[in-house]
PDB file of C-alpha atoms in Angstrom:
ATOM      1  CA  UNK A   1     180.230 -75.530 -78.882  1.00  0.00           C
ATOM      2  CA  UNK A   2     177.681 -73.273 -77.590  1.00  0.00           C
ATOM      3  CA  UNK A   3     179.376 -71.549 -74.160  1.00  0.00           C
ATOM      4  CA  UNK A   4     176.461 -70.127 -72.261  1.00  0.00           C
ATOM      5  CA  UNK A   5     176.990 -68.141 -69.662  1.00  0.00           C
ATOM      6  CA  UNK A   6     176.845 -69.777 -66.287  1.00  0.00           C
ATOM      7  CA  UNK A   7     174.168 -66.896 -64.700  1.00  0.00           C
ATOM      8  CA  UNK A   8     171.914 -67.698 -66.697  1.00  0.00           C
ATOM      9  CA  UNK A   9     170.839 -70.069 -64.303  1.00  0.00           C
ATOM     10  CA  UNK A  10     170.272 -69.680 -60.417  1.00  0.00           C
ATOM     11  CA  UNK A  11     173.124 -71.826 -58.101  1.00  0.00           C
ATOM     12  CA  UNK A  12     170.816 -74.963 -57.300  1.00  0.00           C
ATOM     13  CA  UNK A  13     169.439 -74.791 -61.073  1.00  0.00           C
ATOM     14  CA  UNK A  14     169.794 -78.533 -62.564  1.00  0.00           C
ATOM     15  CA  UNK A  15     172.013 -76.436 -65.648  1.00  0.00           C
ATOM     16  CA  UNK A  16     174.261 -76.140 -62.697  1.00  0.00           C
ATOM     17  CA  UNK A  17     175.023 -79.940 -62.682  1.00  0.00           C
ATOM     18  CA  UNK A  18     175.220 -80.643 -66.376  1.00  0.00           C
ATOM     19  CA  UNK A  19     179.103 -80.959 -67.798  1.00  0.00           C
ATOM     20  CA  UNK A  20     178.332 -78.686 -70.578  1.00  0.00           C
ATOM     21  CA  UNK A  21     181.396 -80.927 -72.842  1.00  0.00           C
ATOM     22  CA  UNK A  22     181.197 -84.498 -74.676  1.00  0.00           C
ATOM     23  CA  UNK A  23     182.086 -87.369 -72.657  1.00  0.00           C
ATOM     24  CA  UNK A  24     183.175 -90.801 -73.462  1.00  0.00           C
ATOM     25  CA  UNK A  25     178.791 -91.902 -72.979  1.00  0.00           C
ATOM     26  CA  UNK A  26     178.084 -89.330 -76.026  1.00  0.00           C
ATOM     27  CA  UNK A  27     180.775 -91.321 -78.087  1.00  0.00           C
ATOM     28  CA  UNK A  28     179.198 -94.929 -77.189  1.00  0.00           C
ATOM     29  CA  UNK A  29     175.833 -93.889 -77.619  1.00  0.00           C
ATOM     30  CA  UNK A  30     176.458 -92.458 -81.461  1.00  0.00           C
ATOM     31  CA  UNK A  31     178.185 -96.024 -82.322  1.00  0.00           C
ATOM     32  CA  UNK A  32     175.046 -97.583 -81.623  1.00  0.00           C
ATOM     33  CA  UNK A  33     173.041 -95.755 -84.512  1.00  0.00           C
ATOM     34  CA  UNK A  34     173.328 -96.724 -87.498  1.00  0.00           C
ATOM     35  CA  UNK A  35     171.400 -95.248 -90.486  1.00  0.00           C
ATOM     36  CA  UNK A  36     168.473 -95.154 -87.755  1.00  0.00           C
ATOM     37  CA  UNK A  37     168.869 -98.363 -86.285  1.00  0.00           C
ATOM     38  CA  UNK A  38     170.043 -98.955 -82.400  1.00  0.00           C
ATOM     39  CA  UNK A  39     172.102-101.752 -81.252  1.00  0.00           C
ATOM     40  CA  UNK A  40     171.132-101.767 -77.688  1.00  0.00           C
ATOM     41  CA  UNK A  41     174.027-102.238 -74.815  1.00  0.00           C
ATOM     42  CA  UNK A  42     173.170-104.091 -71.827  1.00  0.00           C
ATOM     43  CA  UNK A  43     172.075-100.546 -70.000  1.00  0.00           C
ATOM     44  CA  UNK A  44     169.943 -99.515 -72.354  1.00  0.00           C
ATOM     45  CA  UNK A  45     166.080 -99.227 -71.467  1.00  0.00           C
ATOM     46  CA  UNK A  46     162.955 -97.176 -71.883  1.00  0.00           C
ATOM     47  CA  UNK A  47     162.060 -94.183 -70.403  1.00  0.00           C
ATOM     48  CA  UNK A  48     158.469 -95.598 -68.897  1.00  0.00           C
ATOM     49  CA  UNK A  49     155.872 -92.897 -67.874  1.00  0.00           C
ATOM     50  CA  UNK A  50     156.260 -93.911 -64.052  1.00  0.00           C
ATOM     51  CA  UNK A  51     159.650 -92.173 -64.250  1.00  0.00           C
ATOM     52  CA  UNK A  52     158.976 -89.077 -66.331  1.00  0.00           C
ATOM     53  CA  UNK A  53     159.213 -87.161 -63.486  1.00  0.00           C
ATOM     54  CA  UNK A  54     162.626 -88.028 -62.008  1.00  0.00           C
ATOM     55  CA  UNK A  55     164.518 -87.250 -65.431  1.00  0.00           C
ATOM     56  CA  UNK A  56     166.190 -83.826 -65.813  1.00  0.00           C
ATOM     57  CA  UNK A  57     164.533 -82.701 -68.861  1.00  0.00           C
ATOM     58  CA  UNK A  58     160.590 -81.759 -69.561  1.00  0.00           C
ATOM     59  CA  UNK A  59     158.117 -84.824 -70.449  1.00  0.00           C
ATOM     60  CA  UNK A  60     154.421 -83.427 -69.852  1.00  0.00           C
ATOM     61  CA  UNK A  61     152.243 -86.141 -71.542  1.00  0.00           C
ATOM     62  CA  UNK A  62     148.842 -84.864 -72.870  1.00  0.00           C
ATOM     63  CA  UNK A  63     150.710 -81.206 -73.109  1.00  0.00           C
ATOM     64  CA  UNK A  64     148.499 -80.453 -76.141  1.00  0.00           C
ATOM     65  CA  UNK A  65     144.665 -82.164 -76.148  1.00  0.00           C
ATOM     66  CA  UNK A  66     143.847 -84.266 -78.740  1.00  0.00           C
ATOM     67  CA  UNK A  67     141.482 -81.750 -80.318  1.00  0.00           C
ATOM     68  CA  UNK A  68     144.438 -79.376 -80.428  1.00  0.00           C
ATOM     69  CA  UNK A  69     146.740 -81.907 -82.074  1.00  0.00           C
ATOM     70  CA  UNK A  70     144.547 -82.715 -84.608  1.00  0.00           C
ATOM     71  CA  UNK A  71     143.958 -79.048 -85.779  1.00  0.00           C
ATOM     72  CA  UNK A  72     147.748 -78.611 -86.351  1.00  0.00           C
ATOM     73  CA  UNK A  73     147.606 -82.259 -88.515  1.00  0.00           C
ATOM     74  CA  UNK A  74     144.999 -80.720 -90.330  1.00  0.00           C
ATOM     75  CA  UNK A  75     146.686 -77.250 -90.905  1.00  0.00           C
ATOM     76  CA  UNK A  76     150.108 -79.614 -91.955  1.00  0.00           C
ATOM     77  CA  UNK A  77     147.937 -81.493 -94.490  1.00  0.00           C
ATOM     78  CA  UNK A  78     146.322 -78.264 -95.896  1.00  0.00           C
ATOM     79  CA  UNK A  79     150.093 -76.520 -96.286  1.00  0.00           C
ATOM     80  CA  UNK A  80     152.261 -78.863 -96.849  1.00  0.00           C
ATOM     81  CA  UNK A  81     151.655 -79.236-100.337  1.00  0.00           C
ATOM     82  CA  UNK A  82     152.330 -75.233-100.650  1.00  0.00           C
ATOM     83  CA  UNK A  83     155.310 -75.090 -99.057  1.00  0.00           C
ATOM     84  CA  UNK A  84     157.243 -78.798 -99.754  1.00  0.00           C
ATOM     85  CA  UNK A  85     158.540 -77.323-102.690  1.00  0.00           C
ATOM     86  CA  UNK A  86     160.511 -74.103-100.966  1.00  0.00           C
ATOM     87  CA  UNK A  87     164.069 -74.129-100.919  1.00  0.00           C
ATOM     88  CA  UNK A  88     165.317 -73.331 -97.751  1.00  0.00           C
ATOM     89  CA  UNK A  89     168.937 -74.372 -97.510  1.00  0.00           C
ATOM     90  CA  UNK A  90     169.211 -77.450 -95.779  1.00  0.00           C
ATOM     91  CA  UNK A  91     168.901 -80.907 -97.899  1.00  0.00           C
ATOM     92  CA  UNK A  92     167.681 -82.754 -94.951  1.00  0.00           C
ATOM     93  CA  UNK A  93     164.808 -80.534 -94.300  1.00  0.00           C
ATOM     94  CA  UNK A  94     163.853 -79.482 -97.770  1.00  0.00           C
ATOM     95  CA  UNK A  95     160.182 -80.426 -98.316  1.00  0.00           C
ATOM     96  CA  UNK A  96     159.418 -80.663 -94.302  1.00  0.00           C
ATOM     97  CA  UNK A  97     158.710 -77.644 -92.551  1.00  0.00           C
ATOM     98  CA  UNK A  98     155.576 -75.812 -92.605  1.00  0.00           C
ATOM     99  CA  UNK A  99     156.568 -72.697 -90.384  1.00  0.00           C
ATOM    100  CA  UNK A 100     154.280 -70.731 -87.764  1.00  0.00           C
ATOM    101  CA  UNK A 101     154.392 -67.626 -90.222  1.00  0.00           C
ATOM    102  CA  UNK A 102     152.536 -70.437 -93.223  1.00  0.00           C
ATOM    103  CA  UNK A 103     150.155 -71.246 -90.314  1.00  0.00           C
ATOM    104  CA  UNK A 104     149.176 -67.983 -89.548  1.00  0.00           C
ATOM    105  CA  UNK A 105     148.709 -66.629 -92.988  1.00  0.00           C
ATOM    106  CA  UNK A 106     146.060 -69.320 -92.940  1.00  0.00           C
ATOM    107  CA  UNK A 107     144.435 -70.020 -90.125  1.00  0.00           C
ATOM    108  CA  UNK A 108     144.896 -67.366 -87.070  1.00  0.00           C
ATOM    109  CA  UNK A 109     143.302 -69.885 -84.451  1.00  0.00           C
ATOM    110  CA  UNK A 110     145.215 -72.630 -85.486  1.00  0.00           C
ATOM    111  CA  UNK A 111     149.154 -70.389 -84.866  1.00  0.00           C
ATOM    112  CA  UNK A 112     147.269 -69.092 -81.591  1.00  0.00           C
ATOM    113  CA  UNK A 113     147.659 -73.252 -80.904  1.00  0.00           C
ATOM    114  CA  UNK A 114     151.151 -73.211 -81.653  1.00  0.00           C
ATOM    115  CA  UNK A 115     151.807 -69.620 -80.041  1.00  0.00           C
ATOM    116  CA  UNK A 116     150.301 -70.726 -76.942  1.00  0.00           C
ATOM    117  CA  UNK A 117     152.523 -73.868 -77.120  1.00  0.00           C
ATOM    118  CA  UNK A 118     155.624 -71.830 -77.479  1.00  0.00           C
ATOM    119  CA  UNK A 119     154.764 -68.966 -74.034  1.00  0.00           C
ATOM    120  CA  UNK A 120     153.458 -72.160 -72.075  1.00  0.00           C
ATOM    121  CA  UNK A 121     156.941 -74.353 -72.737  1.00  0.00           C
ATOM    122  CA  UNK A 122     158.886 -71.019 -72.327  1.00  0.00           C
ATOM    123  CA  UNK A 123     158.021 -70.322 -69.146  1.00  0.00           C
ATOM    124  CA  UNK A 124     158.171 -74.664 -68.293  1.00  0.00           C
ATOM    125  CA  UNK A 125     161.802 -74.497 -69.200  1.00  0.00           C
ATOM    126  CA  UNK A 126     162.683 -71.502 -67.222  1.00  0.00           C
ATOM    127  CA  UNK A 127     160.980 -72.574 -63.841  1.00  0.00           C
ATOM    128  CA  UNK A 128     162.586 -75.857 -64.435  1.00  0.00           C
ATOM    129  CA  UNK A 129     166.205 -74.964 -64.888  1.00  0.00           C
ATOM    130  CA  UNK A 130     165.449 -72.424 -62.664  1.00  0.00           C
ATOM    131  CA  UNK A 131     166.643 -69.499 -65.232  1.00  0.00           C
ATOM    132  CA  UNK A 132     167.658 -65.633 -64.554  1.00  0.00           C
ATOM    133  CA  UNK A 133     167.786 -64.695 -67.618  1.00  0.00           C
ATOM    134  CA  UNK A 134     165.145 -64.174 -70.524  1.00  0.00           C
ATOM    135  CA  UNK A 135     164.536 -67.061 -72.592  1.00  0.00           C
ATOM    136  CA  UNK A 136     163.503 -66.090 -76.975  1.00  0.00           C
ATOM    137  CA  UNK A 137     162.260 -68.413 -79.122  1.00  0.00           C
ATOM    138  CA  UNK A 138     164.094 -68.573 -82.355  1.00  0.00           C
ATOM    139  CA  UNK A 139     161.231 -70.804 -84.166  1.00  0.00           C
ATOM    140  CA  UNK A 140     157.909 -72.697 -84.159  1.00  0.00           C
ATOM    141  CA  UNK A 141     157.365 -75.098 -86.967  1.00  0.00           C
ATOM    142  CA  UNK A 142     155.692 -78.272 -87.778  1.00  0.00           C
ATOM    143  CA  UNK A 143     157.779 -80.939 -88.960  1.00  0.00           C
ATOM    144  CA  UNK A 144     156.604 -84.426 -90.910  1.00  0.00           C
ATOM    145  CA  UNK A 145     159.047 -87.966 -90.823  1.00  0.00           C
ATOM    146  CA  UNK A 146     158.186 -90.081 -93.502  1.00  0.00           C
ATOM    147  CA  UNK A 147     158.857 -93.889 -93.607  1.00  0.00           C
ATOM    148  CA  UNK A 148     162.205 -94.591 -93.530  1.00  0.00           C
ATOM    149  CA  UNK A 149     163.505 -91.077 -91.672  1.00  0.00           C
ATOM    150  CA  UNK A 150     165.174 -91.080 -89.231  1.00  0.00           C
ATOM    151  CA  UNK A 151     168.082 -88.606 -87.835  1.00  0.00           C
ATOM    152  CA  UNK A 152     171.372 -89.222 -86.052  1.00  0.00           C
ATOM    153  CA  UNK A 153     172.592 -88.436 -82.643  1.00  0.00           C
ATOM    154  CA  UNK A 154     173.007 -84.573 -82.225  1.00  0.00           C
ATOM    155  CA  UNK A 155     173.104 -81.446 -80.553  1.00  0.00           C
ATOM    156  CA  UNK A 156     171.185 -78.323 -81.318  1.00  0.00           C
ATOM    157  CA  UNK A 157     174.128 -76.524 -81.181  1.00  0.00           C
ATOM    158  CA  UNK A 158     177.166 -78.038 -81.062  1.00  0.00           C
ATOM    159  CA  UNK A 159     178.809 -81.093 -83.559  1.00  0.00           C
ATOM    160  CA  UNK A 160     181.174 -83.414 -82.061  1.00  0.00           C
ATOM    161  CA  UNK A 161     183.652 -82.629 -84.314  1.00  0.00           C
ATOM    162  CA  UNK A 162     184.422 -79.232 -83.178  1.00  0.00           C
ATOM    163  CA  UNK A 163     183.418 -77.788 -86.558  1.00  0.00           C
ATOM    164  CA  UNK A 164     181.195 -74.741 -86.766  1.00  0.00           C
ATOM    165  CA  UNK A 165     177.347 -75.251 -86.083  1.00  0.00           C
ATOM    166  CA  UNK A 166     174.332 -73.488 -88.027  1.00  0.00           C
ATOM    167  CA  UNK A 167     172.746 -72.437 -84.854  1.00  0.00           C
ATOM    168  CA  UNK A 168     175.220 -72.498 -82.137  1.00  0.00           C
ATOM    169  CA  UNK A 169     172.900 -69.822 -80.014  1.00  0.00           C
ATOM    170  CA  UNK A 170     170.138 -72.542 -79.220  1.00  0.00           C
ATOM    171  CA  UNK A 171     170.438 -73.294 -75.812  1.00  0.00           C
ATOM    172  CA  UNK A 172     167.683 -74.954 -75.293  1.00  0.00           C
ATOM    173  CA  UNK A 173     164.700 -77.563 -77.552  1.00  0.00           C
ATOM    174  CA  UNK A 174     161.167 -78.213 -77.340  1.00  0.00           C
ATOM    175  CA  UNK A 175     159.082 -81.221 -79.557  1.00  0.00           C
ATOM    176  CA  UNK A 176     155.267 -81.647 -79.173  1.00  0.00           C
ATOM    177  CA  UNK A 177     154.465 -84.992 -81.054  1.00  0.00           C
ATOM    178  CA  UNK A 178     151.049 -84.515 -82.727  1.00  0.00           C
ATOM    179  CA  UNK A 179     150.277 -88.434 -83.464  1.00  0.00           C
ATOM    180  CA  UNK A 180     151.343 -91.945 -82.218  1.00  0.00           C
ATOM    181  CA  UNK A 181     149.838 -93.990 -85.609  1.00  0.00           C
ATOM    182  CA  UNK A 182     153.539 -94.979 -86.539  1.00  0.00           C
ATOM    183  CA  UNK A 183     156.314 -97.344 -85.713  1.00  0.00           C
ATOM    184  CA  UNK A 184     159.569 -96.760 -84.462  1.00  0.00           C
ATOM    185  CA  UNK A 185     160.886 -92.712 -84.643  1.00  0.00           C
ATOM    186  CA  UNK A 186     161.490 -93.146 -80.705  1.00  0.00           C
ATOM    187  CA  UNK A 187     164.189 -90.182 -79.194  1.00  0.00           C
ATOM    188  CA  UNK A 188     167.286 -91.957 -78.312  1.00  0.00           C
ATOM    189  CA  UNK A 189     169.269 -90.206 -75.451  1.00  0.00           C
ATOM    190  CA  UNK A 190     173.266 -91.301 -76.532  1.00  0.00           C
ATOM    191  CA  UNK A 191     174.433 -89.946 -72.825  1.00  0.00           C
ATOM    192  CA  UNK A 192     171.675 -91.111 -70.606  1.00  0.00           C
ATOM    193  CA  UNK A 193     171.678 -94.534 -73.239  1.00  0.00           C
ATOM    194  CA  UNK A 194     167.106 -94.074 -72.483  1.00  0.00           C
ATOM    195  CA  UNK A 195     164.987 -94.484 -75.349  1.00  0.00           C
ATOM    196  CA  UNK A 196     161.257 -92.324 -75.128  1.00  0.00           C
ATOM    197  CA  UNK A 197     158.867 -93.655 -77.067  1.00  0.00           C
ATOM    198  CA  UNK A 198     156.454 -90.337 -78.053  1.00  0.00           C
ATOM    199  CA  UNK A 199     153.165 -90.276 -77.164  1.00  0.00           C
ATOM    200  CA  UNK A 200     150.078 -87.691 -79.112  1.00  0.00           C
ATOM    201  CA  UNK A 201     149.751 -84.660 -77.109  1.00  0.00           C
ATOM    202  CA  UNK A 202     153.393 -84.838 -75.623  1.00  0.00           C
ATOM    203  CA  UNK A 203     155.611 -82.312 -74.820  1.00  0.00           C
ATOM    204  CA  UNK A 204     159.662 -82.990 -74.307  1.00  0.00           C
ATOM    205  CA  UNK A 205     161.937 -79.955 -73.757  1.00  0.00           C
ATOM    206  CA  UNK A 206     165.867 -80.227 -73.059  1.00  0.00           C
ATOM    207  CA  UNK A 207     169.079 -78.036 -72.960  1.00  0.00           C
ATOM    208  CA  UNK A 208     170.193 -77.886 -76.473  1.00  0.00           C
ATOM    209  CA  UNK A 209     174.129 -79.303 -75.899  1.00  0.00           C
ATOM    210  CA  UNK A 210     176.038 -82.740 -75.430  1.00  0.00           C
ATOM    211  CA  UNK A 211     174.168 -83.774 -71.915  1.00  0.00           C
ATOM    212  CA  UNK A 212     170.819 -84.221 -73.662  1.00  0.00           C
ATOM    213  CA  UNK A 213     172.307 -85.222 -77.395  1.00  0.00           C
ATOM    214  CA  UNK A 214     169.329 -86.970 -79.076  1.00  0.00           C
ATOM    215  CA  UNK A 215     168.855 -88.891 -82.331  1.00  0.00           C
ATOM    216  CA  UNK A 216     165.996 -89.995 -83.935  1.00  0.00           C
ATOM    217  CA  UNK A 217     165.459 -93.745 -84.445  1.00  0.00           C
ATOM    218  CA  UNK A 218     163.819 -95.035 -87.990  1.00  0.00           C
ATOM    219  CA  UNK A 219     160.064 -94.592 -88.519  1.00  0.00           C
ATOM    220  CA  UNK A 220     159.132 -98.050 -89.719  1.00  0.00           C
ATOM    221  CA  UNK A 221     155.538 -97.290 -90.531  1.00  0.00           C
ATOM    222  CA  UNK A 222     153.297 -94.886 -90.928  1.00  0.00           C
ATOM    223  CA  UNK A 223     154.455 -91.004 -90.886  1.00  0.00           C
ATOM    224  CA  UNK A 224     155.345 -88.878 -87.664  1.00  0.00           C
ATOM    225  CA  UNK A 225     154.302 -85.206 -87.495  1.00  0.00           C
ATOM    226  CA  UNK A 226     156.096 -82.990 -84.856  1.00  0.00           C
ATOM    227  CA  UNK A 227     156.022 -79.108 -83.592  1.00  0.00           C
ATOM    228  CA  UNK A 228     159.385 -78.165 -82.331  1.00  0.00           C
ATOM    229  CA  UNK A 229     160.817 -75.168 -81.093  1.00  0.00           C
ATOM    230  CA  UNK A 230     164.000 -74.098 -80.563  1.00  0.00           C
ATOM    231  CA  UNK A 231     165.090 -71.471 -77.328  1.00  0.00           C
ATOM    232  CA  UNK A 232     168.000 -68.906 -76.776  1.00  0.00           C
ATOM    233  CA  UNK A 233     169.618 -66.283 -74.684  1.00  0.00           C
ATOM    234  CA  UNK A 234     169.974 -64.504 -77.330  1.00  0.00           C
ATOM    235  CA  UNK A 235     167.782 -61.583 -77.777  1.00  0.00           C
ATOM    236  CA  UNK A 236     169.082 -60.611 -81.184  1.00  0.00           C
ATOM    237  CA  UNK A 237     168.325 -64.233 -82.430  1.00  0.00           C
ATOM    238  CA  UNK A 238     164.571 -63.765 -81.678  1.00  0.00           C
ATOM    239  CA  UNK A 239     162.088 -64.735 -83.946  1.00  0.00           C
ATOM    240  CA  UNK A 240     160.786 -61.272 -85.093  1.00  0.00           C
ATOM    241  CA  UNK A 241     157.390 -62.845 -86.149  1.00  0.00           C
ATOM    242  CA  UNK A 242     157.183 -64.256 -82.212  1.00  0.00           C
ATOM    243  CA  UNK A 243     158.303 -60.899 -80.689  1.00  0.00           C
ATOM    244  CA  UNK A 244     157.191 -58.087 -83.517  1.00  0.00           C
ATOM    245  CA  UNK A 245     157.685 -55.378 -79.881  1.00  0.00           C
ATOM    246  CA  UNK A 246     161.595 -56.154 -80.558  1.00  0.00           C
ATOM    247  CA  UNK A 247     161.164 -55.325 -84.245  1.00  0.00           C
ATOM    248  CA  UNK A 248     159.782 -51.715 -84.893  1.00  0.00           C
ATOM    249  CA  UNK A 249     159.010 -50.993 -88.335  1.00  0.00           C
ATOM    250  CA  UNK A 250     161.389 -48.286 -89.755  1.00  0.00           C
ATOM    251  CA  UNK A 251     159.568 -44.935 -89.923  1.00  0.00           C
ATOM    252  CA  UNK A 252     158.904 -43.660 -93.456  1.00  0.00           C
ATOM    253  CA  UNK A 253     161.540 -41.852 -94.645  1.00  0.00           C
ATOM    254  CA  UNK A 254     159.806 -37.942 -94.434  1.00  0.00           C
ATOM    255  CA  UNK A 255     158.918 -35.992 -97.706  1.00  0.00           C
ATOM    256  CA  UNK A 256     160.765 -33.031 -98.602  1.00  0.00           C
ATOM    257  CA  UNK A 257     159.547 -29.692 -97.736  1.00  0.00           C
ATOM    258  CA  UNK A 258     160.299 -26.884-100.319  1.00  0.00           C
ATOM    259  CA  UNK A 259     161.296 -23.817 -97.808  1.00  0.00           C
ATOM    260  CA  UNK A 260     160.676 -20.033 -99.159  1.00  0.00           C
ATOM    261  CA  UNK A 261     163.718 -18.284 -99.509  1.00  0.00           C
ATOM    262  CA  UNK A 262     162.598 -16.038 -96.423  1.00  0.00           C
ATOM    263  CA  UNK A 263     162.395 -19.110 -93.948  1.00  0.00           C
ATOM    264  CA  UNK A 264     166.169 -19.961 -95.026  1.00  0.00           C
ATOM    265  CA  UNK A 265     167.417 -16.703 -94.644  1.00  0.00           C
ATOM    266  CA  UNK A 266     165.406 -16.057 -91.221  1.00  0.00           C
ATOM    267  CA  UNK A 267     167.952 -16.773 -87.947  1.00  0.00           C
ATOM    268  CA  UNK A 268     167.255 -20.409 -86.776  1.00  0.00           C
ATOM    269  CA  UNK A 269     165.451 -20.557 -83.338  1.00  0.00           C
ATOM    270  CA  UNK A 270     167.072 -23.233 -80.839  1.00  0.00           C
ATOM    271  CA  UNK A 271     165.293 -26.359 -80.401  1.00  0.00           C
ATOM    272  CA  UNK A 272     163.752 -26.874 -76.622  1.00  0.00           C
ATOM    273  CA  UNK A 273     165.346 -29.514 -75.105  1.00  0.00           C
ATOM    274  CA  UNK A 274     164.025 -32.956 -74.944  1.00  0.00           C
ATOM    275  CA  UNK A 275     164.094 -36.231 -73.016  1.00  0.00           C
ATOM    276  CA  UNK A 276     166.386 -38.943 -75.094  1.00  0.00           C
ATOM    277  CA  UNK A 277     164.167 -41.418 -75.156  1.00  0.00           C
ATOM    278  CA  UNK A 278     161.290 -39.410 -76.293  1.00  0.00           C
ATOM    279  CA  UNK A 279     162.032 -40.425 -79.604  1.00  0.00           C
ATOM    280  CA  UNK A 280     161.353 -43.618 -78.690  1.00  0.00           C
ATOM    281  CA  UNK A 281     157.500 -43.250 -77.473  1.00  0.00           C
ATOM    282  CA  UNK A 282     155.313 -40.502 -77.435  1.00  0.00           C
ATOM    283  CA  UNK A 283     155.338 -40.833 -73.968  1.00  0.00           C
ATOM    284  CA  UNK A 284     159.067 -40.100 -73.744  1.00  0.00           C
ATOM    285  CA  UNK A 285     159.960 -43.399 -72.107  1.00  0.00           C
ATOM    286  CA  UNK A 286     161.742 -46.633 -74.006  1.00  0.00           C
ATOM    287  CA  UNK A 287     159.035 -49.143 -74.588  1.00  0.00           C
ATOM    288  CA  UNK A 288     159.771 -52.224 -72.374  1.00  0.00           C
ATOM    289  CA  UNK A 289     159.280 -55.904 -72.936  1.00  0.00           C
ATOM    290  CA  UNK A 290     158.930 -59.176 -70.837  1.00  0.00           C
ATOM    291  CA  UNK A 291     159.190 -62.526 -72.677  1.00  0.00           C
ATOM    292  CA  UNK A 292     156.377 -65.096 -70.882  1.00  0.00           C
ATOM    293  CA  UNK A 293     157.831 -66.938 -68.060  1.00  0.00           C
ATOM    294  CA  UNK A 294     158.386 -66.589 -64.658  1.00  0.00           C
ATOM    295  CA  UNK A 295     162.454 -65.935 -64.052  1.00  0.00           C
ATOM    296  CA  UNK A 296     163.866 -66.484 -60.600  1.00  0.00           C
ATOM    297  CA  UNK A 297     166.028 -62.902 -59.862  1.00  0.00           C
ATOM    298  CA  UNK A 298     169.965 -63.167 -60.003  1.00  0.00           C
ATOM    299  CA  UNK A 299     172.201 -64.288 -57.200  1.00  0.00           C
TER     300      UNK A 299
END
């Protein structure tokens, strides 16, 4: 699994209460999906909007407006037939992802939607968990779920069976749901045993290991269109289309100079001395950058 280090968080964060391992409630919860499908235990129930506040994850309904939600639908119709045919490596997601970087070739106001979405929940999930450290997101796409998907209990980072995980850096995951028209394709919570039912315009955000596993039930009608992102500690796993300061563009390699013979033979002249980092900037200091977010300091 994904071991994140402790001080990332302040002492009275909520990350500070969360068993970072599997427990026997992760186990239950998965045996009650099957192919999409839950088999409710007597403690199951909704998560109703009169407790969205008291849970120890994000739910902000009405995080995107409606206007704003149907500009991204709009931009997912226009490129999904583009991109559905790209190969990107995964079977289950082949066909599904329009990316940030296909929205803003297109349409510049449209990623400044999902940009804004991505600084906005940044800076949510690090006054929530109360975080001391910077938090880079590794993606923003759109995402469609067709009748009949659906996706098992999971972690962002970790699988159950020990076995090595694509993206074991996430530490934490954002989803803005874009429409409601649809049936089933509720978020099923195996550890808390709470089903969410999305609603347009909502925003739900959660640490990316066992305590907030998360399936997807069955979409029984209709077709469900998401934006998720996905969060790390991890500066070098930064999306370098998100953060293009972390990213400098190699300088051109330089041309070559044809020297006379006299230059050559002339005695070299020492160099003056410079400040190290004036290679950096002409202004001889390191060029410095601070993701969105406010960050509680250490200790």
């Amino acid at each position: 699994m994904n071991a994140v280090d402790r001080r990332a968080w302040a002492s009275d964060s909520l990350m500070a209460t969360i068993d970072p391992g599997q427990t026997e409630a992760n186990f239950a919860g998965r045996r009650r999906v099957v192919d999409g499908v839950l088999t409710p235990s007597e403690a199951t129930a909704p998560i109703t909007p009169d407790q969205y506040g008291e849970q120890d994850f994000i739910i902000v309904p009405d995080f995107l407006t409606s206007a704003e939600c149907d500009r991204l639908l709009g931009m997912f119709d226009r490129l999904h037939g583009l991109v559905k045919h790209r190969r990107i490596g995964i079977d289950f997601w082949e066909g599904r992802i329009v990316y940030m970087t296909d929205v803003a070739a297109h349409d510049a106001s449209a990623a400044a939607i999902m940009g804004g979405f991505q600084k906005r929940a940044t800076a949510m999930l690090g006054e929530f968990y109360a975080l001391t450290r910077p938090l880079w997101t590794d993606t923003v796409q759109l995402n469609i779920w067709e009748q009949g998907s659906c996706l098992p209990p999971h972690t962002d980072n970790s699988n159950p069976d020990g076995t090595a995980h694509s993206t074991p850096w996430r530490d934490f995951s954002s989803i803005v749901y874009l429409n409601d028209d649809y049936e089933g394709g509720e978020l099923y919570f195996t550890a808390k045993d709470r089903v969410l039912k999305p609603r347009r315009g909502m925003l739900v955000a959660f640490s990316a290991g066992y305590h907030h596993e998360h399936g997807v039930l069955k979409v029984t009608r209709g077709r469900r269109i998401t934006m998720p992102a996905f969060y790390t500690f991890d500066q070098r796993k930064a999306d370098a289309h998100i953060y293009p300061e972390l990213y400098p563009p190699a300088p051109a390699p330089a041309s070559a100079q044809v020297q006379p013979l006299s230059a050559i033979l002339a005695k070299p002249q020492a160099s003056p001395a410079r400040d190290p980092l004036s290679i950096l900037s002409p202004g001889g200091q390191a060029p410095t950058w601070q993701p969105p977010g406010k960050w509680r300091p250490p200790g």
